[in-house]
Amino acid sequence: MQPFRHLILFISIVIISCNAVLAQSAEGRVRIIMIGAHPDDCDVNSGGTAAIFAKMGYAVKFLSVTNGDAGHQTMKGVALAKRRYAETQEVAKRLGIKYDVLDNHDGLLMPTLAVRLQIIKKIREWNADVVIAPRPNDYHPDHRYTGVLVQDAAYMVSVPNVAPEVPALKKNPVFLYFQDNFQRPNPFRPDIAVDITSVNDQKVFALDAHVSQVYEWLPWIGHYLNEVPKDKNDRIKWLATKWVEPITPAIKTSLARWYGDEKAAQVKFAEAFEICEYGAQPDEAEIRRLFPMLVK
């Protein structure tokens, strides 16, 4: 039986490797993984872009590096982690994506080798062409360390002898940063800007699934809990006005580059991304292939 098991294992590895090559090719559908520290970070930063990709038939996964078991004023631990996981699965339905959550404690994340290997494996398993994560400068240590962890994984995802139980990617993906407003040590640079006006309502509807966060924890910690409406329909309307990221002059310039001046002037809602130096460095043609919604 032992040789037979080895044969089965070999065939399985070959199949996985072939799938990776297909995914990471000009002919295959682009595969995107967005990585956040907590079970609502990707939704806030790129829910609109994810919705557009999903509508186009592309494979999108959100990955939360922690289980969110500290992010609430009254709940905690296993009960909170379970609640937040259920919220992510509802978001997945509303956006048409996959949503994974790693079992690392919220607020205690460190950039360890063990967590780096978790992320390497997740990127490989998804056969990612594009990886999006936070920059490693942020007010929250979990956000900062998620940025560091993904940076540390950027090269290693293509090194076969690291985490060899999951086949290495044949080429390094394009790694991008989510938009933020931090100025030091350097401000965010919007290399890519995506018009999400057509799906902004869907993004808000997805955020609405994170009841524990957008209607409870974040308003409590932000001292605006008294603003949250009681009625469900009123809540969504309120959420649509509360969670609006302004389109900065730099993002307007980026939108004009990708969509042309006329279309850019009509954009009401946008999400922007910065290209990380540690992954593949795409030219304009490759960016348009990876982000086919960028049409003039």
C-alpha positions as protocol buffer text, in pm:
chain_id: "A"
residue {
  index: 1
  type: MET
  ca { x: 0 y: 0 z: 0 }
}
residue {
  index: 2
  type: GLN
  ca { x: 289 y: 240 z: 68 }
}
residue {
  index: 3
  type: PRO
  ca { x: 397 y: 284 z: -301 }
}
residue {
  index: 4
  type: PHE
  ca { x: 31 y: 338 z: -395 }
}
residue {
  index: 5
  type: ARG
  ca { x: 0 y: 615 z: -134 }
}
residue {
  index: 6
  type: HIS
  ca { x: 313 y: 780 z: -269 }
}
residue {
  index: 7
  type: LEU
  ca { x: 168 y: 766 z: -621 }
}
residue {
  index: 8
  type: ILE
  ca { x: -158 y: 927 z: -505 }
}
residue {
  index: 9
  type: LEU
  ca { x: 37 y: 1200 z: -323 }
}
residue {
  index: 10
  type: PHE
  ca { x: 250 y: 1265 z: -632 }
}
residue {
  index: 11
  type: ILE
  ca { x: -56 y: 1290 z: -857 }
}
residue {
  index: 12
  type: SER
  ca { x: -224 y: 1530 z: -613 }
}
residue {
  index: 13
  type: ILE
  ca { x: 81 y: 1758 z: -608 }
}
residue {
  index: 14
  type: VAL
  ca { x: 97 y: 1757 z: -989 }
}
residue {
  index: 15
  type: ILE
  ca { x: -270 y: 1852 z: -1014 }
}
residue {
  index: 16
  type: ILE
  ca { x: -231 y: 2137 z: -765 }
}
residue {
  index: 17
  type: SER
  ca { x: 79 y: 2262 z: -944 }
}
residue {
  index: 18
  type: CYS
  ca { x: -100 y: 2254 z: -1282 }
}
residue {
  index: 19
  type: ASN
  ca { x: -389 y: 2454 z: -1135 }
}
residue {
  index: 20
  type: ALA
  ca { x: -141 y: 2710 z: -1006 }
}
residue {
  index: 21
  type: VAL
  ca { x: 15 y: 2750 z: -1349 }
}
residue {
  index: 22
  type: LEU
  ca { x: -329 y: 2789 z: -1510 }
}
residue {
  index: 23
  type: ALA
  ca { x: -437 y: 3049 z: -1256 }
}
residue {
  index: 24
  type: GLN
  ca { x: -116 y: 3246 z: -1297 }
}
residue {
  index: 25
  type: SER
  ca { x: -135 y: 3282 z: -1674 }
}
residue {
  index: 26
  type: ALA
  ca { x: -258 y: 3543 z: -1916 }
}
residue {
  index: 27
  type: GLU
  ca { x: -533 y: 3303 z: -2031 }
}
residue {
  index: 28
  type: GLY
  ca { x: -665 y: 3214 z: -1685 }
}
residue {
  index: 29
  type: ARG
  ca { x: -902 y: 3416 z: -1471 }
}
residue {
  index: 30
  type: VAL
  ca { x: -720 y: 3650 z: -1235 }
}
residue {
  index: 31
  type: ARG
  ca { x: -726 y: 3533 z: -873 }
}
residue {
  index: 32
  type: ILE
  ca { x: -718 y: 3791 z: -596 }
}
residue {
  index: 33
  type: ILE
  ca { x: -662 y: 3751 z: -223 }
}
residue {
  index: 34
  type: MET
  ca { x: -712 y: 4048 z: 8 }
}
residue {
  index: 35
  type: ILE
  ca { x: -561 y: 4015 z: 356 }
}
residue {
  index: 36
  type: GLY
  ca { x: -666 y: 4214 z: 661 }
}
residue {
  index: 37
  type: ALA
  ca { x: -589 y: 4193 z: 1030 }
}
residue {
  index: 38
  type: HIS
  ca { x: -952 y: 4165 z: 1142 }
}
residue {
  index: 39
  type: PRO
  ca { x: -1277 y: 4017 z: 1005 }
}
residue {
  index: 40
  type: ASP
  ca { x: -1395 y: 4349 z: 859 }
}
residue {
  index: 41
  type: ASP
  ca { x: -1075 y: 4514 z: 736 }
}
residue {
  index: 42
  type: CYS
  ca { x: -1084 y: 4390 z: 377 }
}
residue {
  index: 43
  type: ASP
  ca { x: -1451 y: 4481 z: 350 }
}
residue {
  index: 44
  type: VAL
  ca { x: -1386 y: 4842 z: 450 }
}
residue {
  index: 45
  type: ASN
  ca { x: -1080 y: 4885 z: 230 }
}
residue {
  index: 46
  type: SER
  ca { x: -1175 y: 4697 z: -84 }
}
residue {
  index: 47
  type: GLY
  ca { x: -1533 y: 4570 z: -66 }
}
residue {
  index: 48
  type: GLY
  ca { x: -1628 y: 4759 z: -380 }
}
residue {
  index: 49
  type: THR
  ca { x: -1335 y: 4633 z: -585 }
}
residue {
  index: 50
  type: ALA
  ca { x: -1405 y: 4279 z: -465 }
}
residue {
  index: 51
  type: ALA
  ca { x: -1769 y: 4311 z: -572 }
}
residue {
  index: 52
  type: ILE
  ca { x: -1667 y: 4425 z: -922 }
}
residue {
  index: 53
  type: PHE
  ca { x: -1419 y: 4139 z: -961 }
}
residue {
  index: 54
  type: ALA
  ca { x: -1681 y: 3889 z: -843 }
}
residue {
  index: 55
  type: LYS
  ca { x: -1940 y: 4022 z: -1091 }
}
residue {
  index: 56
  type: MET
  ca { x: -1683 y: 3973 z: -1368 }
}
residue {
  index: 57
  type: GLY
  ca { x: -1641 y: 3608 z: -1269 }
}
residue {
  index: 58
  type: TYR
  ca { x: -1300 y: 3642 z: -1103 }
}
residue {
  index: 59
  type: ALA
  ca { x: -1201 y: 3449 z: -790 }
}
residue {
  index: 60
  type: VAL
  ca { x: -1176 y: 3669 z: -482 }
}
residue {
  index: 61
  type: LYS
  ca { x: -1092 y: 3571 z: -125 }
}
residue {
  index: 62
  type: PHE
  ca { x: -1080 y: 3782 z: 190 }
}
residue {
  index: 63
  type: LEU
  ca { x: -846 y: 3656 z: 463 }
}
residue {
  index: 64
  type: SER
  ca { x: -854 y: 3782 z: 821 }
}
residue {
  index: 65
  type: VAL
  ca { x: -528 y: 3709 z: 1004 }
}
residue {
  index: 66
  type: THR
  ca { x: -695 y: 3728 z: 1348 }
}
residue {
  index: 67
  type: ASN
  ca { x: -1030 y: 3591 z: 1463 }
}
residue {
  index: 68
  type: GLY
  ca { x: -1151 y: 3922 z: 1604 }
}
residue {
  index: 69
  type: ASP
  ca { x: -1202 y: 3790 z: 1956 }
}
residue {
  index: 70
  type: ALA
  ca { x: -1120 y: 4122 z: 2127 }
}
residue {
  index: 71
  type: GLY
  ca { x: -1315 y: 4372 z: 1917 }
}
residue {
  index: 72
  type: HIS
  ca { x: -1623 y: 4440 z: 2127 }
}
residue {
  index: 73
  type: GLN
  ca { x: -1720 y: 4628 z: 2441 }
}
residue {
  index: 74
  type: THR
  ca { x: -1923 y: 4347 z: 2605 }
}
residue {
  index: 75
  type: MET
  ca { x: -1847 y: 4022 z: 2420 }
}
residue {
  index: 76
  type: LYS
  ca { x: -1508 y: 3850 z: 2403 }
}
residue {
  index: 77
  type: GLY
  ca { x: -1322 y: 3527 z: 2342 }
}
residue {
  index: 78
  type: VAL
  ca { x: -1473 y: 3225 z: 2168 }
}
residue {
  index: 79
  type: ALA
  ca { x: -1829 y: 3364 z: 2162 }
}
residue {
  index: 80
  type: LEU
  ca { x: -1718 y: 3683 z: 1990 }
}
residue {
  index: 81
  type: ALA
  ca { x: -1491 y: 3497 z: 1747 }
}
residue {
  index: 82
  type: LYS
  ca { x: -1783 y: 3272 z: 1647 }
}
residue {
  index: 83
  type: ARG
  ca { x: -2012 y: 3570 z: 1598 }
}
residue {
  index: 84
  type: ARG
  ca { x: -1758 y: 3752 z: 1386 }
}
residue {
  index: 85
  type: TYR
  ca { x: -1687 y: 3444 z: 1176 }
}
residue {
  index: 86
  type: ALA
  ca { x: -2060 y: 3412 z: 1105 }
}
residue {
  index: 87
  type: GLU
  ca { x: -2059 y: 3776 z: 996 }
}
residue {
  index: 88
  type: THR
  ca { x: -1776 y: 3710 z: 749 }
}
residue {
  index: 89
  type: GLN
  ca { x: -1968 y: 3425 z: 590 }
}
residue {
  index: 90
  type: GLU
  ca { x: -2269 y: 3650 z: 542 }
}
residue {
  index: 91
  type: VAL
  ca { x: -2040 y: 3907 z: 381 }
}
residue {
  index: 92
  type: ALA
  ca { x: -1910 y: 3636 z: 148 }
}
residue {
  index: 93
  type: LYS
  ca { x: -2267 y: 3570 z: 31 }
}
residue {
  index: 94
  type: ARG
  ca { x: -2340 y: 3939 z: -20 }
}
residue {
  index: 95
  type: LEU
  ca { x: -2024 y: 4001 z: -223 }
}
residue {
  index: 96
  type: GLY
  ca { x: -1999 y: 3666 z: -402 }
}
residue {
  index: 97
  type: ILE
  ca { x: -1653 y: 3585 z: -262 }
}
residue {
  index: 98
  type: LYS
  ca { x: -1478 y: 3343 z: -24 }
}
residue {
  index: 99
  type: TYR
  ca { x: -1387 y: 3453 z: 329 }
}
residue {
  index: 100
  type: ASP
  ca { x: -1131 y: 3276 z: 552 }
}
residue {
  index: 101
  type: VAL
  ca { x: -1041 y: 3359 z: 912 }
}
residue {
  index: 102
  type: LEU
  ca { x: -722 y: 3244 z: 1083 }
}
residue {
  index: 103
  type: ASP
  ca { x: -740 y: 3149 z: 1451 }
}
residue {
  index: 104
  type: ASN
  ca { x: -496 y: 3408 z: 1589 }
}
residue {
  index: 105
  type: HIS
  ca { x: -601 y: 3628 z: 1879 }
}
residue {
  index: 106
  type: ASP
  ca { x: -717 y: 3981 z: 1808 }
}
residue {
  index: 107
  type: GLY
  ca { x: -491 y: 4247 z: 1961 }
}
residue {
  index: 108
  type: LEU
  ca { x: -207 y: 4002 z: 2023 }
}
residue {
  index: 109
  type: LEU
  ca { x: -80 y: 3949 z: 1668 }
}
residue {
  index: 110
  type: MET
  ca { x: 297 y: 3932 z: 1626 }
}
residue {
  index: 111
  type: PRO
  ca { x: 499 y: 3895 z: 1301 }
}
residue {
  index: 112
  type: THR
  ca { x: 617 y: 3544 z: 1384 }
}
residue {
  index: 113
  type: LEU
  ca { x: 745 y: 3274 z: 1151 }
}
residue {
  index: 114
  type: ALA
  ca { x: 441 y: 3059 z: 1233 }
}
residue {
  index: 115
  type: VAL
  ca { x: 193 y: 3324 z: 1117 }
}
residue {
  index: 116
  type: ARG
  ca { x: 407 y: 3406 z: 813 }
}
residue {
  index: 117
  type: LEU
  ca { x: 386 y: 3040 z: 708 }
}
residue {
  index: 118
  type: GLN
  ca { x: 7 y: 3051 z: 751 }
}
residue {
  index: 119
  type: ILE
  ca { x: -10 y: 3343 z: 511 }
}
residue {
  index: 120
  type: ILE
  ca { x: 231 y: 3189 z: 261 }
}
residue {
  index: 121
  type: LYS
  ca { x: 16 y: 2876 z: 249 }
}
residue {
  index: 122
  type: LYS
  ca { x: -306 y: 3074 z: 204 }
}
residue {
  index: 123
  type: ILE
  ca { x: -162 y: 3277 z: -84 }
}
residue {
  index: 124
  type: ARG
  ca { x: -34 y: 2959 z: -252 }
}
residue {
  index: 125
  type: GLU
  ca { x: -356 y: 2764 z: -197 }
}
residue {
  index: 126
  type: TRP
  ca { x: -549 y: 3046 z: -364 }
}
residue {
  index: 127
  type: ASN
  ca { x: -298 y: 3053 z: -653 }
}
residue {
  index: 128
  type: ALA
  ca { x: -302 y: 3430 z: -619 }
}
residue {
  index: 129
  type: ASP
  ca { x: -213 y: 3665 z: -901 }
}
residue {
  index: 130
  type: VAL
  ca { x: -283 y: 3972 z: -685 }
}
residue {
  index: 131
  type: VAL
  ca { x: -234 y: 4008 z: -309 }
}
residue {
  index: 132
  type: ILE
  ca { x: -361 y: 4317 z: -126 }
}
residue {
  index: 133
  type: ALA
  ca { x: -281 y: 4401 z: 237 }
}
residue {
  index: 134
  type: PRO
  ca { x: -222 y: 4698 z: 471 }
}
residue {
  index: 135
  type: ARG
  ca { x: 91 y: 4909 z: 468 }
}
residue {
  index: 136
  type: PRO
  ca { x: 309 y: 4841 z: 776 }
}
residue {
  index: 137
  type: ASN
  ca { x: 245 y: 5186 z: 924 }
}
residue {
  index: 138
  type: ASP
  ca { x: -87 y: 5220 z: 1104 }
}
residue {
  index: 139
  type: TYR
  ca { x: -240 y: 5311 z: 1440 }
}
residue {
  index: 140
  type: HIS
  ca { x: -327 y: 4947 z: 1518 }
}
residue {
  index: 141
  type: PRO
  ca { x: -45 y: 4697 z: 1586 }
}
residue {
  index: 142
  type: ASP
  ca { x: -246 y: 4416 z: 1427 }
}
residue {
  index: 143
  type: HIS
  ca { x: -270 y: 4619 z: 1106 }
}
residue {
  index: 144
  type: ARG
  ca { x: 101 y: 4702 z: 1113 }
}
residue {
  index: 145
  type: TYR
  ca { x: 207 y: 4343 z: 1172 }
}
residue {
  index: 146
  type: THR
  ca { x: -30 y: 4212 z: 904 }
}
residue {
  index: 147
  type: GLY
  ca { x: 149 y: 4445 z: 663 }
}
residue {
  index: 148
  type: VAL
  ca { x: 488 y: 4314 z: 779 }
}
residue {
  index: 149
  type: LEU
  ca { x: 375 y: 3951 z: 758 }
}
residue {
  index: 150
  type: VAL
  ca { x: 248 y: 3988 z: 402 }
}
residue {
  index: 151
  type: GLN
  ca { x: 565 y: 4172 z: 300 }
}
residue {
  index: 152
  type: ASP
  ca { x: 771 y: 3889 z: 449 }
}
residue {
  index: 153
  type: ALA
  ca { x: 562 y: 3637 z: 255 }
}
residue {
  index: 154
  type: ALA
  ca { x: 594 y: 3827 z: -74 }
}
residue {
  index: 155
  type: TYR
  ca { x: 912 y: 3663 z: -198 }
}
residue {
  index: 156
  type: MET
  ca { x: 875 y: 3336 z: -8 }
}
residue {
  index: 157
  type: VAL
  ca { x: 553 y: 3231 z: -183 }
}
residue {
  index: 158
  type: SER
  ca { x: 770 y: 3133 z: -482 }
}
residue {
  index: 159
  type: VAL
  ca { x: 1044 y: 2954 z: -283 }
}
residue {
  index: 160
  type: PRO
  ca { x: 975 y: 2575 z: -302 }
}
residue {
  index: 161
  type: ASN
  ca { x: 1168 y: 2480 z: 13 }
}
residue {
  index: 162
  type: VAL
  ca { x: 961 y: 2712 z: 234 }
}
residue {
  index: 163
  type: ALA
  ca { x: 636 y: 2545 z: 346 }
}
residue {
  index: 164
  type: PRO
  ca { x: 697 y: 2264 z: 91 }
}
residue {
  index: 165
  type: GLU
  ca { x: 369 y: 2090 z: 178 }
}
residue {
  index: 166
  type: VAL
  ca { x: 195 y: 2349 z: -43 }
}
residue {
  index: 167
  type: PRO
  ca { x: 348 y: 2387 z: -393 }
}
residue {
  index: 168
  type: ALA
  ca { x: 522 y: 2721 z: -449 }
}
residue {
  index: 169
  type: LEU
  ca { x: 378 y: 2967 z: -698 }
}
residue {
  index: 170
  type: LYS
  ca { x: 546 y: 2971 z: -1037 }
}
residue {
  index: 171
  type: LYS
  ca { x: 584 y: 3348 z: -1027 }
}
residue {
  index: 172
  type: ASN
  ca { x: 558 y: 3615 z: -764 }
}
residue {
  index: 173
  type: PRO
  ca { x: 216 y: 3783 z: -753 }
}
residue {
  index: 174
  type: VAL
  ca { x: 163 y: 4156 z: -769 }
}
residue {
  index: 175
  type: PHE
  ca { x: 144 y: 4280 z: -410 }
}
residue {
  index: 176
  type: LEU
  ca { x: -57 y: 4593 z: -337 }
}
residue {
  index: 177
  type: TYR
  ca { x: -137 y: 4807 z: -33 }
}
residue {
  index: 178
  type: PHE
  ca { x: -481 y: 4922 z: 78 }
}
residue {
  index: 179
  type: GLN
  ca { x: -544 y: 5293 z: 92 }
}
residue {
  index: 180
  type: ASP
  ca { x: -477 y: 5475 z: 420 }
}
residue {
  index: 181
  type: ASN
  ca { x: -433 y: 5833 z: 540 }
}
residue {
  index: 182
  type: PHE
  ca { x: -106 y: 5799 z: 733 }
}
residue {
  index: 183
  type: GLN
  ca { x: 165 y: 6044 z: 634 }
}
residue {
  index: 184
  type: ARG
  ca { x: 477 y: 5908 z: 807 }
}
residue {
  index: 185
  type: PRO
  ca { x: 720 y: 5773 z: 710 }
}
residue {
  index: 186
  type: ASN
  ca { x: 561 y: 5834 z: 369 }
}
residue {
  index: 187
  type: PRO
  ca { x: 206 y: 5901 z: 248 }
}
residue {
  index: 188
  type: PHE
  ca { x: -3 y: 5649 z: 57 }
}
residue {
  index: 189
  type: ARG
  ca { x: 51 y: 5661 z: -323 }
}
residue {
  index: 190
  type: PRO
  ca { x: -261 y: 5573 z: -531 }
}
residue {
  index: 191
  type: ASP
  ca { x: -98 y: 5383 z: -818 }
}
residue {
  index: 192
  type: ILE
  ca { x: -431 y: 5222 z: -906 }
}
residue {
  index: 193
  type: ALA
  ca { x: -776 y: 5372 z: -846 }
}
residue {
  index: 194
  type: VAL
  ca { x: -1098 y: 5179 z: -906 }
}
residue {
  index: 195
  type: ASP
  ca { x: -1436 y: 5340 z: -963 }
}
residue {
  index: 196
  type: ILE
  ca { x: -1676 y: 5159 z: -728 }
}
residue {
  index: 197
  type: THR
  ca { x: -1973 y: 5392 z: -777 }
}
residue {
  index: 198
  type: SER
  ca { x: -2185 y: 5120 z: -939 }
}
residue {
  index: 199
  type: VAL
  ca { x: -2132 y: 4878 z: -648 }
}
residue {
  index: 200
  type: ASN
  ca { x: -2106 y: 5112 z: -350 }
}
residue {
  index: 201
  type: ASP
  ca { x: -2454 y: 5014 z: -229 }
}
residue {
  index: 202
  type: GLN
  ca { x: -2345 y: 4650 z: -238 }
}
residue {
  index: 203
  type: LYS
  ca { x: -2031 y: 4735 z: -41 }
}
residue {
  index: 204
  type: VAL
  ca { x: -2241 y: 4910 z: 225 }
}
residue {
  index: 205
  type: PHE
  ca { x: -2479 y: 4611 z: 232 }
}
residue {
  index: 206
  type: ALA
  ca { x: -2179 y: 4385 z: 292 }
}
residue {
  index: 207
  type: LEU
  ca { x: -2052 y: 4608 z: 574 }
}
residue {
  index: 208
  type: ASP
  ca { x: -2401 y: 4593 z: 724 }
}
residue {
  index: 209
  type: ALA
  ca { x: -2341 y: 4221 z: 788 }
}
residue {
  index: 210
  type: HIS
  ca { x: -2069 y: 4314 z: 1040 }
}
residue {
  index: 211
  type: VAL
  ca { x: -2332 y: 4410 z: 1299 }
}
residue {
  index: 212
  type: SER
  ca { x: -2095 y: 4360 z: 1593 }
}
residue {
  index: 213
  type: GLN
  ca { x: -1855 y: 4612 z: 1441 }
}
residue {
  index: 214
  type: VAL
  ca { x: -2030 y: 4885 z: 1241 }
}
residue {
  index: 215
  type: TYR
  ca { x: -2329 y: 4919 z: 1477 }
}
residue {
  index: 216
  type: GLU
  ca { x: -2178 y: 4823 z: 1814 }
}
residue {
  index: 217
  type: TRP
  ca { x: -1801 y: 4813 z: 1870 }
}
residue {
  index: 218
  type: LEU
  ca { x: -1670 y: 5086 z: 1638 }
}
residue {
  index: 219
  type: PRO
  ca { x: -1939 y: 5338 z: 1739 }
}
residue {
  index: 220
  type: TRP
  ca { x: -1869 y: 5257 z: 2105 }
}
residue {
  index: 221
  type: ILE
  ca { x: -1491 y: 5294 z: 2083 }
}
residue {
  index: 222
  type: GLY
  ca { x: -1535 y: 5598 z: 1857 }
}
residue {
  index: 223
  type: HIS
  ca { x: -1784 y: 5764 z: 2097 }
}
residue {
  index: 224
  type: TYR
  ca { x: -2071 y: 5794 z: 1850 }
}
residue {
  index: 225
  type: LEU
  ca { x: -2290 y: 5502 z: 1960 }
}
residue {
  index: 226
  type: ASN
  ca { x: -2578 y: 5744 z: 2019 }
}
residue {
  index: 227
  type: GLU
  ca { x: -2584 y: 5814 z: 1642 }
}
residue {
  index: 228
  type: VAL
  ca { x: -2666 y: 5454 z: 1542 }
}
residue {
  index: 229
  type: PRO
  ca { x: -3033 y: 5419 z: 1439 }
}
residue {
  index: 230
  type: LYS
  ca { x: -3244 y: 5143 z: 1589 }
}
residue {
  index: 231
  type: ASP
  ca { x: -3435 y: 5057 z: 1271 }
}
residue {
  index: 232
  type: LYS
  ca { x: -3253 y: 4821 z: 1032 }
}
residue {
  index: 233
  type: ASN
  ca { x: -3336 y: 5016 z: 715 }
}
residue {
  index: 234
  type: ASP
  ca { x: -3235 y: 5343 z: 879 }
}
residue {
  index: 235
  type: ARG
  ca { x: -2909 y: 5179 z: 989 }
}
residue {
  index: 236
  type: ILE
  ca { x: -2806 y: 5097 z: 633 }
}
residue {
  index: 237
  type: LYS
  ca { x: -2886 y: 5452 z: 518 }
}
residue {
  index: 238
  type: TRP
  ca { x: -2682 y: 5586 z: 809 }
}
residue {
  index: 239
  type: LEU
  ca { x: -2397 y: 5348 z: 733 }
}
residue {
  index: 240
  type: ALA
  ca { x: -2386 y: 5469 z: 372 }
}
residue {
  index: 241
  type: THR
  ca { x: -2320 y: 5824 z: 493 }
}
residue {
  index: 242
  type: LYS
  ca { x: -2089 y: 5732 z: 782 }
}
residue {
  index: 243
  type: TRP
  ca { x: -1847 y: 5514 z: 586 }
}
residue {
  index: 244
  type: VAL
  ca { x: -1748 y: 5742 z: 302 }
}
residue {
  index: 245
  type: GLU
  ca { x: -1381 y: 5772 z: 205 }
}
residue {
  index: 246
  type: PRO
  ca { x: -1319 y: 6108 z: 35 }
}
residue {
  index: 247
  type: ILE
  ca { x: -1166 y: 6110 z: -311 }
}
residue {
  index: 248
  type: THR
  ca { x: -841 y: 6299 z: -263 }
}
residue {
  index: 249
  type: PRO
  ca { x: -675 y: 6507 z: -539 }
}
residue {
  index: 250
  type: ALA
  ca { x: -413 y: 6231 z: -581 }
}
residue {
  index: 251
  type: ILE
  ca { x: -685 y: 5968 z: -628 }
}
residue {
  index: 252
  type: LYS
  ca { x: -866 y: 6195 z: -877 }
}
residue {
  index: 253
  type: THR
  ca { x: -545 y: 6212 z: -1079 }
}
residue {
  index: 254
  type: SER
  ca { x: -512 y: 5833 z: -1066 }
}
residue {
  index: 255
  type: LEU
  ca { x: -875 y: 5787 z: -1175 }
}
residue {
  index: 256
  type: ALA
  ca { x: -815 y: 6017 z: -1473 }
}
residue {
  index: 257
  type: ARG
  ca { x: -513 y: 5810 z: -1571 }
}
residue {
  index: 258
  type: TRP
  ca { x: -705 y: 5484 z: -1574 }
}
residue {
  index: 259
  type: TYR
  ca { x: -1050 y: 5596 z: -1689 }
}
residue {
  index: 260
  type: GLY
  ca { x: -986 y: 5921 z: -1875 }
}
residue {
  index: 261
  type: ASP
  ca { x: -1086 y: 6269 z: -1762 }
}
residue {
  index: 262
  type: GLU
  ca { x: -1452 y: 6247 z: -1860 }
}
residue {
  index: 263
  type: LYS
  ca { x: -1527 y: 5921 z: -1678 }
}
residue {
  index: 264
  type: ALA
  ca { x: -1310 y: 6018 z: -1380 }
}
residue {
  index: 265
  type: ALA
  ca { x: -1512 y: 6336 z: -1327 }
}
residue {
  index: 266
  type: GLN
  ca { x: -1826 y: 6124 z: -1278 }
}
residue {
  index: 267
  type: VAL
  ca { x: -1682 y: 5896 z: -1008 }
}
residue {
  index: 268
  type: LYS
  ca { x: -1854 y: 5933 z: -671 }
}
residue {
  index: 269
  type: PHE
  ca { x: -1687 y: 5648 z: -484 }
}
residue {
  index: 270
  type: ALA
  ca { x: -1343 y: 5494 z: -535 }
}
residue {
  index: 271
  type: GLU
  ca { x: -1090 y: 5256 z: -381 }
}
residue {
  index: 272
  type: ALA
  ca { x: -718 y: 5298 z: -437 }
}
residue {
  index: 273
  type: PHE
  ca { x: -413 y: 5076 z: -409 }
}
residue {
  index: 274
  type: GLU
  ca { x: -36 y: 5123 z: -398 }
}
residue {
  index: 275
  type: ILE
  ca { x: 208 y: 4883 z: -564 }
}
residue {
  index: 276
  type: CYS
  ca { x: 444 y: 4716 z: -316 }
}
residue {
  index: 277
  type: GLU
  ca { x: 810 y: 4693 z: -420 }
}
residue {
  index: 278
  type: TYR
  ca { x: 843 y: 4336 z: -295 }
}
residue {
  index: 279
  type: GLY
  ca { x: 619 y: 4163 z: -550 }
}
residue {
  index: 280
  type: ALA
  ca { x: 606 y: 4157 z: -929 }
}
residue {
  index: 281
  type: GLN
  ca { x: 628 y: 4505 z: -1080 }
}
residue {
  index: 282
  type: PRO
  ca { x: 350 y: 4539 z: -1339 }
}
residue {
  index: 283
  type: ASP
  ca { x: 357 y: 4780 z: -1630 }
}
residue {
  index: 284
  type: GLU
  ca { x: 41 y: 4959 z: -1746 }
}
residue {
  index: 285
  type: ALA
  ca { x: -65 y: 4676 z: -1974 }
}
residue {
  index: 286
  type: GLU
  ca { x: -32 y: 4421 z: -1695 }
}
residue {
  index: 287
  type: ILE
  ca { x: -225 y: 4640 z: -1452 }
}
residue {
  index: 288
  type: ARG
  ca { x: -508 y: 4666 z: -1703 }
}
residue {
  index: 289
  type: ARG
  ca { x: -504 y: 4288 z: -1745 }
}
residue {
  index: 290
  type: LEU
  ca { x: -519 y: 4234 z: -1371 }
}
residue {
  index: 291
  type: PHE
  ca { x: -780 y: 4509 z: -1324 }
}
residue {
  index: 292
  type: PRO
  ca { x: -996 y: 4477 z: -1636 }
}
residue {
  index: 293
  type: MET
  ca { x: -1251 y: 4725 z: -1500 }
}
residue {
  index: 294
  type: LEU
  ca { x: -1002 y: 5004 z: -1574 }
}
residue {
  index: 295
  type: VAL
  ca { x: -1143 y: 5111 z: -1910 }
}
residue {
  index: 296
  type: LYS
  ca { x: -1127 y: 5455 z: -2071 }
}
